[in-house]
Short mmCIF file of C-alpha atoms in Angstrom, two decimals:
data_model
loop_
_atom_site.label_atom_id
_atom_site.label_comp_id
_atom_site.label_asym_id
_atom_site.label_seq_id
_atom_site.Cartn_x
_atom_site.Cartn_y
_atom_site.Cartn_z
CA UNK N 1 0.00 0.00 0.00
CA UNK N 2 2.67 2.50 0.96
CA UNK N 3 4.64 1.92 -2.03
CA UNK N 4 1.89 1.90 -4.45
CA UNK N 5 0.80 5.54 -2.18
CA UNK N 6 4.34 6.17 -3.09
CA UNK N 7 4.61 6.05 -6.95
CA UNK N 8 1.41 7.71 -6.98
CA UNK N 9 2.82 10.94 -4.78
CA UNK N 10 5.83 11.01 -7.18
CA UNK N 11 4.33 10.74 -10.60
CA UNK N 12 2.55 13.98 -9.35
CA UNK N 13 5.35 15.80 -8.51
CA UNK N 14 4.70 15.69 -4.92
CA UNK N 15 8.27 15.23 -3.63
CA UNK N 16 8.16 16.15 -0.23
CA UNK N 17 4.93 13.81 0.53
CA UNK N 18 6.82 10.89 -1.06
CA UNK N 19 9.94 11.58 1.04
CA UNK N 20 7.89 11.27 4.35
CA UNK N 21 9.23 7.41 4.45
CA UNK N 22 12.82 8.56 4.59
CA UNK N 23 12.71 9.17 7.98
CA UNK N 24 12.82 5.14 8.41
CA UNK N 25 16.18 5.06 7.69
CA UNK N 26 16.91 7.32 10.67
CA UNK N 27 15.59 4.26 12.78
CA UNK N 28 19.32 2.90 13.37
CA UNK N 29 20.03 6.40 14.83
CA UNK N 30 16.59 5.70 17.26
CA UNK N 31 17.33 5.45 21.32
CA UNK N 32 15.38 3.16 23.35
CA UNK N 33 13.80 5.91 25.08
CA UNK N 34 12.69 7.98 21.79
CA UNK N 35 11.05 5.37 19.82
CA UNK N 36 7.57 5.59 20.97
CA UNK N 37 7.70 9.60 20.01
CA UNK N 38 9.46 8.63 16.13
CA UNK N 39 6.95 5.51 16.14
CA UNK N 40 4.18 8.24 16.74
CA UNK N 41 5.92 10.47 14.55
CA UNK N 42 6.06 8.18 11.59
CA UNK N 43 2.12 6.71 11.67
CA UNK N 44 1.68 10.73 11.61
CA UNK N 45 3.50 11.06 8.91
CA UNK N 46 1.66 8.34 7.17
CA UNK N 47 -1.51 9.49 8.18
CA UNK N 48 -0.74 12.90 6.15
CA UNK N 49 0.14 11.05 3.14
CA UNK N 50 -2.65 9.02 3.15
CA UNK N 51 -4.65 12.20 3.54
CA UNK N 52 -2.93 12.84 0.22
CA UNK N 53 -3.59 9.80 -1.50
CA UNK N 54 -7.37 10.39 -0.49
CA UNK N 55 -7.65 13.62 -2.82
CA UNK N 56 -5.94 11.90 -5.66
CA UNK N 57 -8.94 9.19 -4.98
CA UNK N 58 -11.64 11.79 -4.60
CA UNK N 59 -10.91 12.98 -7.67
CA UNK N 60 -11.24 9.87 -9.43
CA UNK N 61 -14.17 8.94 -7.91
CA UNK N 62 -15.92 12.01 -8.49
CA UNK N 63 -15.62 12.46 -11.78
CA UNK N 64 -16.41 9.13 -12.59
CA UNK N 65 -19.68 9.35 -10.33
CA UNK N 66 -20.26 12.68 -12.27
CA UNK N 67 -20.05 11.20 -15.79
CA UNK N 68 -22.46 8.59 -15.06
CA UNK N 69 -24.29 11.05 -13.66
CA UNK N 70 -24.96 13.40 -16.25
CA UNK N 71 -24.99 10.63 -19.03
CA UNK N 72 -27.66 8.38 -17.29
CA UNK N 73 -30.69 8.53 -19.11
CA UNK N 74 -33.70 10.40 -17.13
CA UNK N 75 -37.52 9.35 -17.09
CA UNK N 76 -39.42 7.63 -19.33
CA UNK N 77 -40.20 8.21 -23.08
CA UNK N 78 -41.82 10.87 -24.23
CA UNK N 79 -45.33 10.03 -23.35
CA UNK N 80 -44.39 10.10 -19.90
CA UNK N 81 -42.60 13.17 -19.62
CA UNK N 82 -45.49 14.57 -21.09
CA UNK N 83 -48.00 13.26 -18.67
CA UNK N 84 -45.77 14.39 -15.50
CA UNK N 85 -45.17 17.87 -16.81
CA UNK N 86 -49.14 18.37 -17.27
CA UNK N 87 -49.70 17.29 -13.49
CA UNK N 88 -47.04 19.30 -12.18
CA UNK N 89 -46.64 22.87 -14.64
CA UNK N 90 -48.00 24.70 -11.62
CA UNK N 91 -46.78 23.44 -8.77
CA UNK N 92 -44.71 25.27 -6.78
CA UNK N 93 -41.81 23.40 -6.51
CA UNK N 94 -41.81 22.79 -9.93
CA UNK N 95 -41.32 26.28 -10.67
CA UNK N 96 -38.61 26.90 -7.88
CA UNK N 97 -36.72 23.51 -9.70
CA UNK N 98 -37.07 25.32 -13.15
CA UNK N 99 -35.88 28.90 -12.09
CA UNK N 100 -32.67 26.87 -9.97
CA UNK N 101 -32.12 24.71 -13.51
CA UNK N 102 -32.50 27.59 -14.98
CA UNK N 103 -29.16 29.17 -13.32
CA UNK N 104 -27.63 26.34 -13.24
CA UNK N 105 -27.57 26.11 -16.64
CA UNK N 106 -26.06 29.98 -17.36
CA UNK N 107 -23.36 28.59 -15.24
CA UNK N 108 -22.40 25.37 -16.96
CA UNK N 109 -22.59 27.60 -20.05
CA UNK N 110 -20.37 30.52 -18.67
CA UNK N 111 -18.10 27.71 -18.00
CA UNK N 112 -18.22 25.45 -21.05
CA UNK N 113 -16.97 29.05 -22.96
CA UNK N 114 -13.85 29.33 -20.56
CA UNK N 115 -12.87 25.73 -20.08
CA UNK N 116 -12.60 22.48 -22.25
CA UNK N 117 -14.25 20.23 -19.99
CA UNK N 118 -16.72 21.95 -17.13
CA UNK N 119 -17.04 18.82 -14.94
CA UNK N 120 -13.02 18.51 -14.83
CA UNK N 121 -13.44 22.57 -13.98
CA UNK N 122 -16.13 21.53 -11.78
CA UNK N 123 -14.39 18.98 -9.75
CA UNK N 124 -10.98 20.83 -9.85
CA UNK N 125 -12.48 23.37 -8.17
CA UNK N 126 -14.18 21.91 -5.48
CA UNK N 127 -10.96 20.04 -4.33
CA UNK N 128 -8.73 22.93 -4.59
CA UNK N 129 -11.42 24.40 -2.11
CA UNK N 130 -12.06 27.58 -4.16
CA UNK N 131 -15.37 28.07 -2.38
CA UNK N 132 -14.58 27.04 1.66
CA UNK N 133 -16.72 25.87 3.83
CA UNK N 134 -18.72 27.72 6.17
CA UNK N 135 -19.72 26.34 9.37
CA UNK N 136 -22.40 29.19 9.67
CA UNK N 137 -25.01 26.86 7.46
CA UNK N 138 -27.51 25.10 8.73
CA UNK N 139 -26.88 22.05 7.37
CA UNK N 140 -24.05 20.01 4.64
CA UNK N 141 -27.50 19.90 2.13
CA UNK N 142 -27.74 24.07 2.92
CA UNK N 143 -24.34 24.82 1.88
CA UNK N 144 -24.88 22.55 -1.35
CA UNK N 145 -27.93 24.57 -2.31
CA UNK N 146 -26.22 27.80 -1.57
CA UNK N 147 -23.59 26.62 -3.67
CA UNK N 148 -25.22 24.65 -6.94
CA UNK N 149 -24.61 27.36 -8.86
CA UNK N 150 -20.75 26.72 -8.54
CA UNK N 151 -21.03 22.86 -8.40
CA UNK N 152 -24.12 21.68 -10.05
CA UNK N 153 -23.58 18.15 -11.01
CA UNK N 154 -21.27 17.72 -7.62
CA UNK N 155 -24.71 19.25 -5.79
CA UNK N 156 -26.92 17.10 -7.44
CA UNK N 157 -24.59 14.14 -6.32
CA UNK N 158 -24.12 15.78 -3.35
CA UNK N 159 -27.98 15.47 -2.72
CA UNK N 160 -27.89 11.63 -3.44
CA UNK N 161 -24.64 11.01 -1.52
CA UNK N 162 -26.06 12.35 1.74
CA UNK N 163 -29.61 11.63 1.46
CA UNK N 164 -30.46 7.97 -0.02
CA UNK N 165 -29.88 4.88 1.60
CA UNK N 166 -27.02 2.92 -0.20
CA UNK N 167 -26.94 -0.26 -1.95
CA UNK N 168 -24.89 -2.28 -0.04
CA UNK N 169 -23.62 -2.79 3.56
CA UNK N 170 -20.51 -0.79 3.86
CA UNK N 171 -23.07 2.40 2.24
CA UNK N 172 -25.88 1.68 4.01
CA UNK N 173 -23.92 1.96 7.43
CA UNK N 174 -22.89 5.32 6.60
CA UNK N 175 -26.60 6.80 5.47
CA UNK N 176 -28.36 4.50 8.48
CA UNK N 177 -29.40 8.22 9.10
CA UNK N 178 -30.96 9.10 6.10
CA UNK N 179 -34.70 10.63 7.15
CA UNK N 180 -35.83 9.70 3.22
CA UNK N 181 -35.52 7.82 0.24
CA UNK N 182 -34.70 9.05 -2.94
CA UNK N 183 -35.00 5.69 -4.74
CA UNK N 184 -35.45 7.44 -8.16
CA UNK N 185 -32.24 9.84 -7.69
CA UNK N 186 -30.01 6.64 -6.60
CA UNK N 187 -31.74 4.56 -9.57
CA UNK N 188 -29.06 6.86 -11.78
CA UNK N 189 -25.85 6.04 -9.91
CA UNK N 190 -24.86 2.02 -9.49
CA UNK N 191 -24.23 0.45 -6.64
CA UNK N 192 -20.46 0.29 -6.88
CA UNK N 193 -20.22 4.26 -7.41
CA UNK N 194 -22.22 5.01 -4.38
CA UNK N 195 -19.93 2.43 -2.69
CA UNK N 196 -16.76 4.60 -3.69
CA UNK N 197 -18.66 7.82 -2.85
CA UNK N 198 -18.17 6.49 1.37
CA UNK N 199 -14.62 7.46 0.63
CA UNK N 200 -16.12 11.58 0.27
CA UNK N 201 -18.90 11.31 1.98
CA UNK N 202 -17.04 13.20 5.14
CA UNK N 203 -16.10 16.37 2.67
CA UNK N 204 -19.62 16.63 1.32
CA UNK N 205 -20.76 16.48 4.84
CA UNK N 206 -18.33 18.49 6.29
CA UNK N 207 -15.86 20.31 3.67
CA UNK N 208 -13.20 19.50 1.79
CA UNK N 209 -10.25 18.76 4.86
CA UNK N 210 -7.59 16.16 4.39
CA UNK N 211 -7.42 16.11 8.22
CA UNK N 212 -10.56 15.02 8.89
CA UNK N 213 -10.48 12.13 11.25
CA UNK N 214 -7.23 12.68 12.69
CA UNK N 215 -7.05 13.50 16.58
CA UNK N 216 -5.38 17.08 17.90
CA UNK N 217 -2.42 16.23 18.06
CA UNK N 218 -2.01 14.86 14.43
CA UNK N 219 -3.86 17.50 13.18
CA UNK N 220 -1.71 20.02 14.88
CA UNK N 221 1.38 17.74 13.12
CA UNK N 222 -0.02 17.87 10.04
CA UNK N 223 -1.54 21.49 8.81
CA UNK N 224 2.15 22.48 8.47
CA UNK N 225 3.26 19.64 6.86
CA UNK N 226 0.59 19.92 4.00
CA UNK N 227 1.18 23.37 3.72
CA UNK N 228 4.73 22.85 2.60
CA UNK N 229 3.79 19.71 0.07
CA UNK N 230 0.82 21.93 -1.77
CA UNK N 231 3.58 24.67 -1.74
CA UNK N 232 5.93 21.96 -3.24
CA UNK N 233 3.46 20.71 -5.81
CA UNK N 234 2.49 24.86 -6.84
CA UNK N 235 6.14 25.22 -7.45
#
């Protein structure tokens, strides 16, 4: 695992995250008395670049989730498109889900002009944390709909991710919580996507924050730490 985190680090240029196991060769040096501080030290260290590893795996994952997402077919045929547009053309909600399609659509097509790919923008952005979290929403779902301007595919997922029951153990653990199903949203994502979606599940619910799950004192370790690899990779 650690050499295949390894490779990974170094094909992307991140030097200083792949040179995190060079400290084992120190161990010789070790005194009886330090080693449980450079034993704690090192499973630190790997923590952080695991941490890294995860946002090379986010990425993945979420533009594959994405791309099935957008090309998975929607409704029925024609007939009933037609049939649920004429019970629904006044509703309420329908008209608040047509005005928010409606902007989310001047944004994909501001986009599309300035990028070649606006998921790949889309995604980019959202892991380079353009727009950070606030903790002064209500709720993870609140900060998505503030937000699905910026991200609309990732909100849409988003939406699915942290409100539909999964389809298989590992997934359904995580949404145990979930207060409703959205059986016809999770028809359009498989069950092995919304298994890999677990891995993100604690950034959509929380922000994006490659120290999430570590204690104090590991976070405290590692801010600085991932400060100087991203300022390693900018380089």
């Amino acid at each position: 695992m650690a050499t295949s985190i390894d490779s990974t680090l170094e094909e992307l240029g991140d030097q200083t995250g792949a040179d995190l196991d060079a400290m084992s060769a120190n161990v010789k040096d070790m005194k009886p008395e330090d080693a449980p501080n450079q034993v704690a030290a090192a499973l630190r260290a790997m923590k952080i670049k695991l941490g890294k590893y995860r946002v090379i795996a986010a990425r993945s994952i979420l533009l594959a989730a994405v791309k099935e997402l957008v090309t998975t077919p929607r409704g029925g045929g024609p007939a009933s498109r037609l049939a649920a547009q004429s019970t629904s053309v006044h509703s309420p909600l329908k008209k608040a889900q047509q005005e928010r399609m409606a902007r989310v659509q001047e944004r994909v097509a501001i986009t599309s002009a300035t990028t070649g790919d606006p998921h790949e923008e889309e995604v980019g952005s959202y892991l380079r944390n353009v727009f950070p979290w606030r903790d002064t929403e209500d709720s993870a779902q609140q900060w998505w709909k503030v937000n699905e301007t910026e991200f609309p595919t990732l909100a849409k997922l988003a939406r699915i991710d942290l409100s539909a029951p999964g389809s298989t153990a590992d997934v359904e653990l995580v949404f145990a919580t979930a207060g409703w199903m959205m059986s016809s949203r999770r028809g359009r994502i498989n069950g092995e996507t919304l298994g890999w979606l677990v891995t993100t599940h604690g950034w959509m619910r929380q922000g994006l924050n490659r120290l999430i799950g570590l204690d104090q004192a590991a976070r405290a370790t590692g801010a600085p730490i991932l400060e100087k690899m991203d300022a390693a990779i900018a380089k």
